[in-house]
mmCIF file of C-alpha atoms in Angstrom:
data_model
loop_
_atom_site.group_PDB
_atom_site.id
_atom_site.type_symbol
_atom_site.label_atom_id
_atom_site.label_comp_id
_atom_site.label_asym_id
_atom_site.label_seq_id
_atom_site.Cartn_x
_atom_site.Cartn_y
_atom_site.Cartn_z
ATOM 1 C CA GLU B 1 -17.852 -5.125 29.570
ATOM 2 C CA THR B 2 -14.542 -5.710 27.831
ATOM 3 C CA VAL B 3 -12.126 -8.057 29.579
ATOM 4 C CA PHE B 4 -8.386 -7.983 28.951
ATOM 5 C CA GLU B 5 -6.189 -10.935 29.800
ATOM 6 C CA GLY B 6 -2.415 -10.667 29.475
ATOM 7 C CA ASP B 7 0.663 -12.776 30.254
ATOM 8 C CA VAL B 8 4.237 -13.075 29.018
ATOM 9 C CA GLY B 9 3.417 -14.689 25.692
ATOM 10 C CA ALA B 10 -0.141 -13.719 24.972
ATOM 11 C CA ALA B 11 -2.651 -10.962 25.306
ATOM 12 C CA ARG B 12 -6.277 -11.251 24.447
ATOM 13 C CA VAL B 13 -9.206 -8.872 24.341
ATOM 14 C CA THR B 14 -12.587 -10.525 24.587
ATOM 15 C CA SER B 15 -15.838 -8.661 24.313
ATOM 16 C CA LYS B 16 -18.918 -9.541 26.340
ATOM 17 C CA SER B 17 -20.970 -6.801 24.796
ATOM 18 C CA SER B 18 -22.982 -7.094 21.629
ATOM 19 C CA ARG B 19 -22.950 -3.351 21.057
ATOM 20 C CA PRO B 20 -19.931 -1.748 19.335
ATOM 21 C CA GLU B 21 -20.477 1.483 21.294
ATOM 22 C CA GLU B 22 -19.783 -0.288 24.582
ATOM 23 C CA ASP B 23 -16.771 -2.067 23.084
ATOM 24 C CA GLY B 24 -15.304 1.213 21.943
ATOM 25 C CA LYS B 25 -15.910 2.879 25.312
ATOM 26 C CA HIS B 26 -13.604 0.446 27.127
ATOM 27 C CA HIS B 27 -11.076 0.123 24.295
ATOM 28 C CA LYS B 28 -8.550 2.555 25.791
ATOM 29 C CA GLU B 29 -8.747 0.858 29.190
ATOM 30 C CA ALA B 30 -8.002 -2.528 27.627
ATOM 31 C CA LEU B 31 -5.012 -1.193 25.752
ATOM 32 C CA GLN B 32 -3.732 0.563 28.871
ATOM 33 C CA GLN B 33 -3.892 -2.713 30.774
ATOM 34 C CA CYS B 34 -2.071 -4.313 27.855
ATOM 35 C CA LEU B 35 0.691 -1.731 28.170
ATOM 36 C CA MET B 36 1.115 -2.492 31.890
ATOM 37 C CA SER B 37 1.097 -6.226 31.239
ATOM 38 C CA TYR B 38 3.863 -6.018 28.658
ATOM 39 C CA SER B 39 6.083 -3.357 30.175
ATOM 40 C CA ASN B 40 8.135 -5.718 32.313
ATOM 41 C CA HIS B 41 8.933 -8.433 29.757
ATOM 42 C CA SER B 42 12.138 -8.547 27.710
ATOM 43 C CA SER B 43 11.252 -11.280 25.186
ATOM 44 C CA PRO B 44 9.182 -9.904 22.299
ATOM 45 C CA LEU B 45 7.039 -13.005 21.863
ATOM 46 C CA SER B 46 4.327 -10.755 20.467
ATOM 47 C CA PHE B 47 3.318 -7.138 19.995
ATOM 48 C CA ILE B 48 0.045 -5.298 20.461
ATOM 49 C CA LEU B 49 -1.235 -3.117 17.616
ATOM 50 C CA THR B 50 -3.453 -0.323 18.931
ATOM 51 C CA GLY B 51 -5.151 0.592 15.676
ATOM 52 C CA ILE B 52 -5.768 4.337 15.321
ATOM 53 C CA PRO B 53 -4.859 6.058 18.625
ATOM 54 C CA GLY B 54 -7.532 8.518 19.660
ATOM 55 C CA LEU B 55 -10.223 7.023 17.430
ATOM 56 C CA GLU B 56 -10.844 3.809 19.354
ATOM 57 C CA ASP B 57 -14.571 4.555 19.700
ATOM 58 C CA ALA B 58 -14.937 5.105 15.952
ATOM 59 C CA GLN B 59 -12.794 2.211 14.699
ATOM 60 C CA PHE B 60 -15.731 -0.174 14.428
ATOM 61 C CA TRP B 61 -17.429 2.180 11.955
ATOM 62 C CA ILE B 62 -14.215 3.218 10.162
ATOM 63 C CA ALA B 63 -13.736 -0.448 9.274
ATOM 64 C CA PHE B 64 -16.795 -0.424 6.971
ATOM 65 C CA PRO B 65 -15.418 2.033 4.361
ATOM 66 C CA PHE B 66 -12.000 0.401 4.764
ATOM 67 C CA CYS B 67 -13.508 -3.017 4.032
ATOM 68 C CA THR B 68 -15.367 -1.625 1.011
ATOM 69 C CA MET B 69 -12.172 -0.130 -0.415
ATOM 70 C CA TYR B 70 -10.307 -3.368 0.306
ATOM 71 C CA PHE B 71 -12.950 -5.387 -1.551
ATOM 72 C CA MET B 72 -12.856 -2.968 -4.511
ATOM 73 C CA ALA B 73 -9.043 -3.130 -4.618
ATOM 74 C CA VAL B 74 -8.968 -6.944 -4.581
ATOM 75 C CA LEU B 75 -11.742 -7.254 -7.170
ATOM 76 C CA GLY B 76 -10.252 -4.583 -9.437
ATOM 77 C CA ASN B 77 -6.716 -5.949 -9.424
ATOM 78 C CA ILE B 78 -7.820 -9.546 -9.931
ATOM 79 C CA THR B 79 -10.004 -8.372 -12.823
ATOM 80 C CA VAL B 80 -7.033 -6.630 -14.439
ATOM 81 C CA LEU B 81 -4.855 -9.733 -14.057
ATOM 82 C CA LEU B 82 -7.517 -12.032 -15.520
ATOM 83 C CA ALA B 83 -8.275 -9.668 -18.408
ATOM 84 C CA ILE B 84 -4.606 -9.456 -19.398
ATOM 85 C CA TRP B 85 -4.152 -13.224 -19.033
ATOM 86 C CA MET B 86 -7.241 -14.102 -21.081
ATOM 87 C CA ASP B 87 -6.705 -11.744 -24.037
ATOM 88 C CA PRO B 88 -3.611 -12.515 -26.184
ATOM 89 C CA SER B 89 -3.821 -9.025 -27.729
ATOM 90 C CA LEU B 90 -2.931 -7.615 -24.298
ATOM 91 C CA HIS B 91 0.317 -9.573 -24.072
ATOM 92 C CA LEU B 92 2.370 -6.423 -24.575
ATOM 93 C CA PRO B 93 4.979 -4.659 -22.379
ATOM 94 C CA MET B 94 2.540 -1.977 -21.204
ATOM 95 C CA PHE B 95 0.058 -4.566 -19.940
ATOM 96 C CA TYR B 96 2.776 -6.765 -18.457
ATOM 97 C CA PHE B 97 3.845 -3.789 -16.339
ATOM 98 C CA LEU B 98 0.200 -3.200 -15.416
ATOM 99 C CA SER B 99 -0.161 -6.828 -14.314
ATOM 100 C CA MET B 100 2.991 -6.457 -12.171
ATOM 101 C CA LEU B 101 1.461 -3.382 -10.531
ATOM 102 C CA ALA B 102 -1.782 -5.269 -9.859
ATOM 103 C CA ALA B 103 0.074 -8.229 -8.319
ATOM 104 C CA ILE B 104 2.155 -5.951 -6.075
ATOM 105 C CA ASP B 105 -0.969 -4.097 -4.932
ATOM 106 C CA LEU B 106 -2.622 -7.401 -4.022
ATOM 107 C CA VAL B 107 0.384 -8.339 -1.881
ATOM 108 C CA LEU B 108 0.389 -4.941 -0.141
ATOM 109 C CA ILE B 109 -3.277 -4.910 0.814
ATOM 110 C CA THR B 110 -3.548 -8.594 1.755
ATOM 111 C CA SER B 111 -0.525 -8.287 4.052
ATOM 112 C CA THR B 112 -2.160 -5.466 6.047
ATOM 113 C CA MET B 113 -5.936 -5.105 5.614
ATOM 114 C CA PRO B 114 -7.169 -8.444 7.055
ATOM 115 C CA LYS B 115 -5.271 -7.829 10.305
ATOM 116 C CA LEU B 116 -6.330 -4.171 10.392
ATOM 117 C CA LEU B 117 -10.001 -5.089 9.987
ATOM 118 C CA SER B 118 -9.703 -7.755 12.680
ATOM 119 C CA ILE B 119 -8.346 -5.070 15.027
ATOM 120 C CA PHE B 120 -11.177 -2.675 14.247
ATOM 121 C CA TRP B 121 -14.020 -5.213 14.387
ATOM 122 C CA PHE B 122 -12.865 -7.978 16.731
ATOM 123 C CA HIS B 123 -10.216 -6.237 18.883
ATOM 124 C CA SER B 124 -7.657 -8.805 17.710
ATOM 125 C CA HIS B 125 -4.686 -6.628 18.644
ATOM 126 C CA GLU B 126 -1.985 -9.235 19.204
ATOM 127 C CA ILE B 127 0.540 -10.150 16.511
ATOM 128 C CA ASP B 128 3.508 -12.448 17.118
ATOM 129 C CA PHE B 129 7.023 -11.086 16.683
ATOM 130 C CA GLU B 130 7.839 -13.098 13.548
ATOM 131 C CA GLY B 131 4.539 -12.098 11.970
ATOM 132 C CA CYS B 132 5.216 -8.455 12.752
ATOM 133 C CA VAL B 133 8.674 -8.568 11.120
ATOM 134 C CA ALA B 134 7.214 -10.398 8.108
ATOM 135 C CA GLN B 135 4.457 -7.808 7.724
ATOM 136 C CA MET B 136 7.032 -5.006 7.924
ATOM 137 C CA PHE B 137 9.115 -6.748 5.242
ATOM 138 C CA PHE B 138 6.194 -7.123 2.823
ATOM 139 C CA ILE B 139 4.980 -3.547 3.334
ATOM 140 C CA HIS B 140 8.338 -1.876 2.759
ATOM 141 C CA SER B 141 9.788 -4.198 0.115
ATOM 142 C CA PHE B 142 6.683 -4.173 -2.069
ATOM 143 C CA SER B 143 6.237 -0.413 -1.632
ATOM 144 C CA ILE B 144 9.732 -0.020 -3.090
ATOM 145 C CA ALA B 145 8.838 -2.548 -5.806
ATOM 146 C CA GLU B 146 5.710 -0.550 -6.681
ATOM 147 C CA SER B 147 7.802 2.607 -6.979
ATOM 148 C CA GLY B 148 10.063 0.747 -9.401
ATOM 149 C CA VAL B 149 7.123 -0.514 -11.469
ATOM 150 C CA LEU B 150 5.651 3.000 -11.661
ATOM 151 C CA LEU B 151 9.024 4.138 -12.985
ATOM 152 C CA THR B 152 9.093 1.405 -15.637
ATOM 153 C CA MET B 153 5.528 2.300 -16.655
ATOM 154 C CA ALA B 154 6.541 5.949 -17.092
ATOM 155 C CA PHE B 155 9.513 4.783 -19.203
ATOM 156 C CA ASP B 156 7.142 2.602 -21.255
ATOM 157 C CA ARG B 157 4.849 5.564 -21.976
ATOM 158 C CA TYR B 158 7.848 7.736 -22.864
ATOM 159 C CA LEU B 159 9.043 5.212 -25.442
ATOM 160 C CA ALA B 160 5.550 4.669 -26.852
ATOM 161 C CA ILE B 161 4.885 8.396 -27.356
ATOM 162 C CA CYS B 162 8.307 9.915 -27.921
ATOM 163 C CA LYS B 163 10.170 6.995 -29.574
ATOM 164 C CA PRO B 164 7.445 4.886 -31.219
ATOM 165 C CA LEU B 165 9.719 3.536 -33.946
ATOM 166 C CA HIS B 166 12.174 2.138 -31.385
ATOM 167 C CA TYR B 167 9.545 0.885 -28.908
ATOM 168 C CA SER B 168 9.359 -2.780 -29.957
ATOM 169 C CA ALA B 169 13.112 -3.003 -30.414
ATOM 170 C CA ILE B 170 13.870 -1.668 -26.920
ATOM 171 C CA LEU B 171 11.067 -3.210 -24.852
ATOM 172 C CA THR B 172 11.340 -6.834 -25.888
ATOM 173 C CA GLY B 173 9.850 -9.665 -23.835
ATOM 174 C CA PRO B 174 13.114 -10.490 -21.992
ATOM 175 C CA THR B 175 13.753 -6.789 -21.298
ATOM 176 C CA THR B 176 10.251 -6.374 -19.833
ATOM 177 C CA ALA B 177 10.763 -9.405 -17.580
ATOM 178 C CA LYS B 178 14.163 -8.131 -16.434
ATOM 179 C CA LEU B 179 12.733 -4.705 -15.557
ATOM 180 C CA GLY B 180 9.961 -6.295 -13.504
ATOM 181 C CA LEU B 181 12.349 -8.627 -11.699
ATOM 182 C CA ALA B 182 14.707 -5.715 -11.058
ATOM 183 C CA ALA B 183 11.902 -3.721 -9.406
ATOM 184 C CA VAL B 184 10.950 -6.590 -7.078
ATOM 185 C CA GLY B 185 14.580 -7.620 -6.512
ATOM 186 C CA ARG B 186 15.578 -4.091 -5.545
ATOM 187 C CA GLY B 187 12.851 -3.893 -2.903
ATOM 188 C CA THR B 188 13.771 -7.300 -1.497
ATOM 189 C CA ALA B 189 17.509 -6.582 -1.436
ATOM 190 C CA ILE B 190 16.999 -3.252 0.345
ATOM 191 C CA ILE B 191 14.571 -4.470 3.013
ATOM 192 C CA ILE B 192 16.196 -7.801 3.944
ATOM 193 C CA PRO B 193 19.044 -6.017 5.829
ATOM 194 C CA LEU B 194 16.497 -3.718 7.488
ATOM 195 C CA SER B 195 14.393 -6.674 8.614
ATOM 196 C CA SER B 196 17.477 -8.393 9.995
ATOM 197 C CA MET B 197 18.428 -5.255 11.917
ATOM 198 C CA VAL B 198 14.939 -4.991 13.419
ATOM 199 C CA ALA B 199 14.897 -8.680 14.353
ATOM 200 C CA SER B 200 18.253 -8.365 16.140
ATOM 201 C CA LEU B 201 17.179 -5.461 18.364
ATOM 202 C CA SER B 202 16.351 -5.931 22.036
ATOM 203 C CA TYR B 203 12.843 -4.996 23.181
ATOM 204 C CA CYS B 204 12.937 -4.491 26.923
ATOM 205 C CA GLY B 205 10.157 -1.946 27.358
ATOM 206 C CA SER B 206 6.590 -1.689 26.178
ATOM 207 C CA HIS B 207 5.472 -4.035 23.407
ATOM 208 C CA VAL B 208 2.512 -1.876 22.386
ATOM 209 C CA ILE B 209 2.816 -0.466 18.849
ATOM 210 C CA ASP B 210 0.831 2.735 18.351
ATOM 211 C CA HIS B 211 -0.102 1.839 14.797
ATOM 212 C CA SER B 212 -2.528 -0.253 12.732
ATOM 213 C CA TYR B 213 0.255 -2.402 11.265
ATOM 214 C CA CYS B 214 3.929 -3.218 11.831
ATOM 215 C CA GLU B 215 6.016 -0.435 10.323
ATOM 216 C CA HIS B 216 9.787 -0.019 10.683
ATOM 217 C CA MET B 217 9.995 3.060 12.902
ATOM 218 C CA SER B 218 7.029 1.986 15.030
ATOM 219 C CA MET B 219 8.974 -1.142 15.959
ATOM 220 C CA VAL B 220 12.314 0.661 16.371
ATOM 221 C CA LYS B 221 10.729 3.075 18.866
ATOM 222 C CA LEU B 222 10.067 0.121 21.200
ATOM 223 C CA ALA B 223 13.660 -1.122 21.104
ATOM 224 C CA CYS B 224 16.276 -0.384 23.729
ATOM 225 C CA GLY B 225 19.925 0.183 22.933
ATOM 226 C CA ASP B 226 21.448 1.935 19.942
ATOM 227 C CA THR B 227 18.908 2.273 17.112
ATOM 228 C CA ARG B 228 20.831 4.880 15.115
ATOM 229 C CA PRO B 229 21.876 2.389 12.379
ATOM 230 C CA ASN B 230 18.215 1.576 11.755
ATOM 231 C CA CYS B 231 17.260 5.246 11.573
ATOM 232 C CA ILE B 232 20.154 6.189 9.281
ATOM 233 C CA TYR B 233 19.600 3.216 6.981
ATOM 234 C CA GLY B 234 15.851 3.834 6.766
ATOM 235 C CA ILE B 235 16.173 7.549 6.008
ATOM 236 C CA THR B 236 18.937 6.979 3.444
ATOM 237 C CA VAL B 237 17.003 4.268 1.600
ATOM 238 C CA ALA B 238 13.752 6.249 1.532
ATOM 239 C CA THR B 239 15.461 9.425 0.324
ATOM 240 C CA ILE B 240 17.467 7.724 -2.422
ATOM 241 C CA VAL B 241 14.694 5.436 -3.696
ATOM 242 C CA VAL B 242 11.838 7.937 -3.631
ATOM 243 C CA GLY B 243 14.050 10.816 -4.754
ATOM 244 C CA SER B 244 15.559 9.024 -7.751
ATOM 245 C CA ASP B 245 12.341 7.309 -8.856
ATOM 246 C CA SER B 246 10.177 10.426 -8.563
ATOM 247 C CA ILE B 247 12.718 12.581 -10.425
ATOM 248 C CA LEU B 248 12.976 10.079 -13.287
ATOM 249 C CA ILE B 249 9.181 9.758 -13.460
ATOM 250 C CA ALA B 250 8.838 13.546 -13.541
ATOM 251 C CA VAL B 251 11.420 13.805 -16.340
ATOM 252 C CA SER B 252 9.612 11.097 -18.344
ATOM 253 C CA TYR B 253 6.238 12.817 -18.112
ATOM 254 C CA ARG B 254 7.777 16.207 -18.858
ATOM 255 C CA LEU B 255 9.168 14.790 -22.104
ATOM 256 C CA ILE B 256 5.814 13.155 -22.828
ATOM 257 C CA LEU B 257 3.909 16.411 -22.281
ATOM 258 C CA ARG B 258 6.345 18.273 -24.499
ATOM 259 C CA GLU B 259 5.695 15.735 -27.238
ATOM 260 C CA VAL B 260 1.933 15.954 -26.704
ATOM 261 C CA LEU B 261 1.969 19.740 -27.044
ATOM 262 C CA GLY B 262 3.393 19.279 -30.520
ATOM 263 C CA LEU B 263 0.411 17.233 -31.725
ATOM 264 C CA SER B 264 -1.606 18.937 -34.435
ATOM 265 C CA SER B 265 -4.962 17.476 -33.402
ATOM 266 C CA ARG B 266 -6.691 19.273 -30.529
ATOM 267 C CA GLU B 267 -8.689 16.140 -29.706
ATOM 268 C CA ALA B 268 -5.521 14.037 -29.517
ATOM 269 C CA ARG B 269 -3.874 16.606 -27.240
ATOM 270 C CA LEU B 270 -6.880 16.681 -24.920
ATOM 271 C CA LYS B 271 -7.039 12.888 -24.737
ATOM 272 C CA SER B 272 -3.315 12.645 -24.008
ATOM 273 C CA PHE B 273 -3.548 15.328 -21.314
ATOM 274 C CA CYS B 274 -6.417 13.490 -19.611
ATOM 275 C CA THR B 275 -4.520 10.195 -19.680
ATOM 276 C CA CYS B 276 -1.256 11.702 -18.422
ATOM 277 C CA GLY B 277 -3.106 13.742 -15.799
ATOM 278 C CA SER B 278 -4.822 10.686 -14.337
ATOM 279 C CA HIS B 279 -1.530 8.769 -14.281
ATOM 280 C CA ILE B 280 0.265 11.639 -12.527
ATOM 281 C CA ALA B 281 -2.574 11.916 -9.990
ATOM 282 C CA VAL B 282 -2.242 8.227 -9.048
ATOM 283 C CA ILE B 283 1.545 8.563 -8.786
ATOM 284 C CA LEU B 284 1.173 11.560 -6.466
ATOM 285 C CA LEU B 285 -1.349 9.630 -4.363
ATOM 286 C CA PHE B 286 1.285 6.933 -3.931
ATOM 287 C CA TYR B 287 4.268 9.145 -3.079
ATOM 288 C CA ILE B 288 2.805 12.053 -1.078
ATOM 289 C CA PRO B 289 0.989 10.045 1.661
ATOM 290 C CA GLY B 290 3.962 7.677 1.867
ATOM 291 C CA LEU B 291 6.425 10.515 2.396
ATOM 292 C CA PHE B 292 4.036 12.208 4.841
ATOM 293 C CA SER B 293 3.815 9.026 6.929
ATOM 294 C CA PHE B 294 7.549 8.372 6.734
ATOM 295 C CA TYR B 295 8.750 11.781 7.854
ATOM 296 C CA THR B 296 5.981 12.673 10.333
ATOM 297 C CA ASP B 297 6.579 9.353 12.093
ATOM 298 C CA ARG B 298 10.079 10.654 12.851
ATOM 299 C CA TRP B 299 9.696 14.405 13.233
ATOM 300 C CA GLY B 300 5.964 15.131 13.205
ATOM 301 C CA GLN B 301 5.186 14.839 16.905
ATOM 302 C CA SER B 302 3.099 18.026 16.697
ATOM 303 C CA ILE B 303 0.748 16.316 14.221
ATOM 304 C CA PRO B 304 -2.058 14.356 15.939
ATOM 305 C CA ALA B 305 -1.328 10.628 16.094
ATOM 306 C CA HIS B 306 -4.729 9.652 14.717
ATOM 307 C CA LEU B 307 -4.126 11.786 11.604
ATOM 308 C CA ARG B 308 -0.698 10.247 10.987
ATOM 309 C CA ILE B 309 -1.969 6.687 11.379
ATOM 310 C CA LEU B 310 -5.094 7.319 9.289
ATOM 311 C CA VAL B 311 -2.997 8.692 6.416
ATOM 312 C CA ALA B 312 -0.640 5.707 6.741
ATOM 313 C CA ASP B 313 -3.600 3.312 6.500
ATOM 314 C CA LEU B 314 -5.047 5.075 3.451
ATOM 315 C CA TYR B 315 -1.605 5.103 1.822
ATOM 316 C CA LEU B 316 -1.724 1.297 1.607
ATOM 317 C CA LEU B 317 -5.391 1.190 0.584
ATOM 318 C CA VAL B 318 -6.288 4.030 -1.796
ATOM 319 C CA PRO B 319 -3.624 3.538 -4.540
ATOM 320 C CA PRO B 320 -4.374 -0.223 -4.907
ATOM 321 C CA MET B 321 -8.067 0.669 -5.199
ATOM 322 C CA LEU B 322 -7.525 3.419 -7.807
ATOM 323 C CA ASN B 323 -4.801 1.786 -9.923
ATOM 324 C CA PRO B 324 -7.161 -0.704 -11.647
ATOM 325 C CA LEU B 325 -9.586 2.139 -12.431
ATOM 326 C CA ILE B 326 -6.984 4.572 -13.760
ATOM 327 C CA TYR B 327 -4.616 2.186 -15.522
ATOM 328 C CA GLY B 328 -7.039 -0.652 -16.238
ATOM 329 C CA MET B 329 -10.621 0.473 -16.841
ATOM 330 C CA ARG B 330 -9.444 3.566 -18.745
ATOM 331 C CA THR B 331 -7.555 1.267 -21.120
ATOM 332 C CA LYS B 332 -9.847 0.539 -24.065
ATOM 333 C CA GLN B 333 -8.910 -3.117 -24.528
ATOM 334 C CA ILE B 334 -9.383 -4.048 -20.857
ATOM 335 C CA ARG B 335 -12.594 -2.047 -20.571
ATOM 336 C CA GLU B 336 -14.106 -3.710 -23.636
ATOM 337 C CA LEU B 337 -13.091 -7.175 -22.440
ATOM 338 C CA VAL B 338 -14.639 -6.630 -18.984
ATOM 339 C CA LEU B 339 -17.849 -5.236 -20.494
ATOM 340 C CA SER B 340 -18.119 -8.196 -22.881
ATOM 341 C CA LEU B 341 -17.735 -10.630 -19.978
ATOM 342 C CA LEU B 342 -20.430 -8.789 -18.026
ATOM 343 C CA ARG B 343 -22.787 -8.965 -21.009
ATOM 344 C CA GLN B 344 -22.230 -12.719 -21.285
ATOM 345 C CA LYS B 345 -23.160 -13.125 -17.609
ATOM 346 C CA GLY B 346 -26.119 -10.776 -17.888
ATOM 347 C CA ILE B 347 -29.727 -11.467 -18.771
ATOM 348 C CA PRO B 348 -30.378 -11.422 -22.534
ATOM 349 C CA SER B 349 -32.355 -8.395 -23.654
ATOM 350 C CA ARG B 350 -35.909 -8.898 -24.915
ATOM 351 C CA SER B 351 -36.478 -8.701 -28.633
#
């Protein structure tokens, strides 16, 4: 059986069964007891993350593909960073932006996936209040930073294709560094006030978060008192950041496609279309699930909770897994460097 123990400062789920089916069967009961245990305490010493509501019995098995994608994302992004660092010919603005994207993706997935997998496999639902606020900060600030880096990468491609003669003069080393710092600084500056607002709220009801990780609105829903400033600030920031970045990215790729259509070579046009198409697909995979999670968490009560949480989990996992493949392995220099390293590690062929 599964035993739940709860008090004011701690809650623990311990499993006495070796079979995941039996663990999953009593999962809802354990969480329900957790809800009762926490409902009467006013000090948010810790929160309880439920995982994916409605899919408690399947979470043990869902963790396997999640872990595989997490491993692929970590391996792919580290490979991209090492390839760019090791090859001096890749020390160019385009690859600097790619390395920024890889670093941001590593922060995003490592701030969420280890805890998520521990929930799914070991029923480690508890997270302390400070850890929850910190996780929320990293998720939201680096999501905004990634949006900014995607914008700078679109600007880089626009200059390279539409203004090749001015490319090196505009995107100098200091300019590239400033753009990267601006992307990260913007995310940090926007989310610090939000984190402070969340930390200052009073939590006098349930401390059970119906989510796999600590997200802004999931925490605000547990607060008592006036939470309108949090809601207004969150909606305003999301609308302005995503709206402005996505519009500028769309304009950049529209100008790029217009330039590509003017190429005389059919092969060059096809290659450019494939490259731009894959980039646009990854950008859409970043924005669409993020917007879906953001708005349905506020106004999508008719959408099943397990679907909303599953999309939110994949939003933080799929783009970091695909970015190294689309931006990295499709880049000739990085692909050739990785293949050469694999050949050096491989067994020599027989003569």
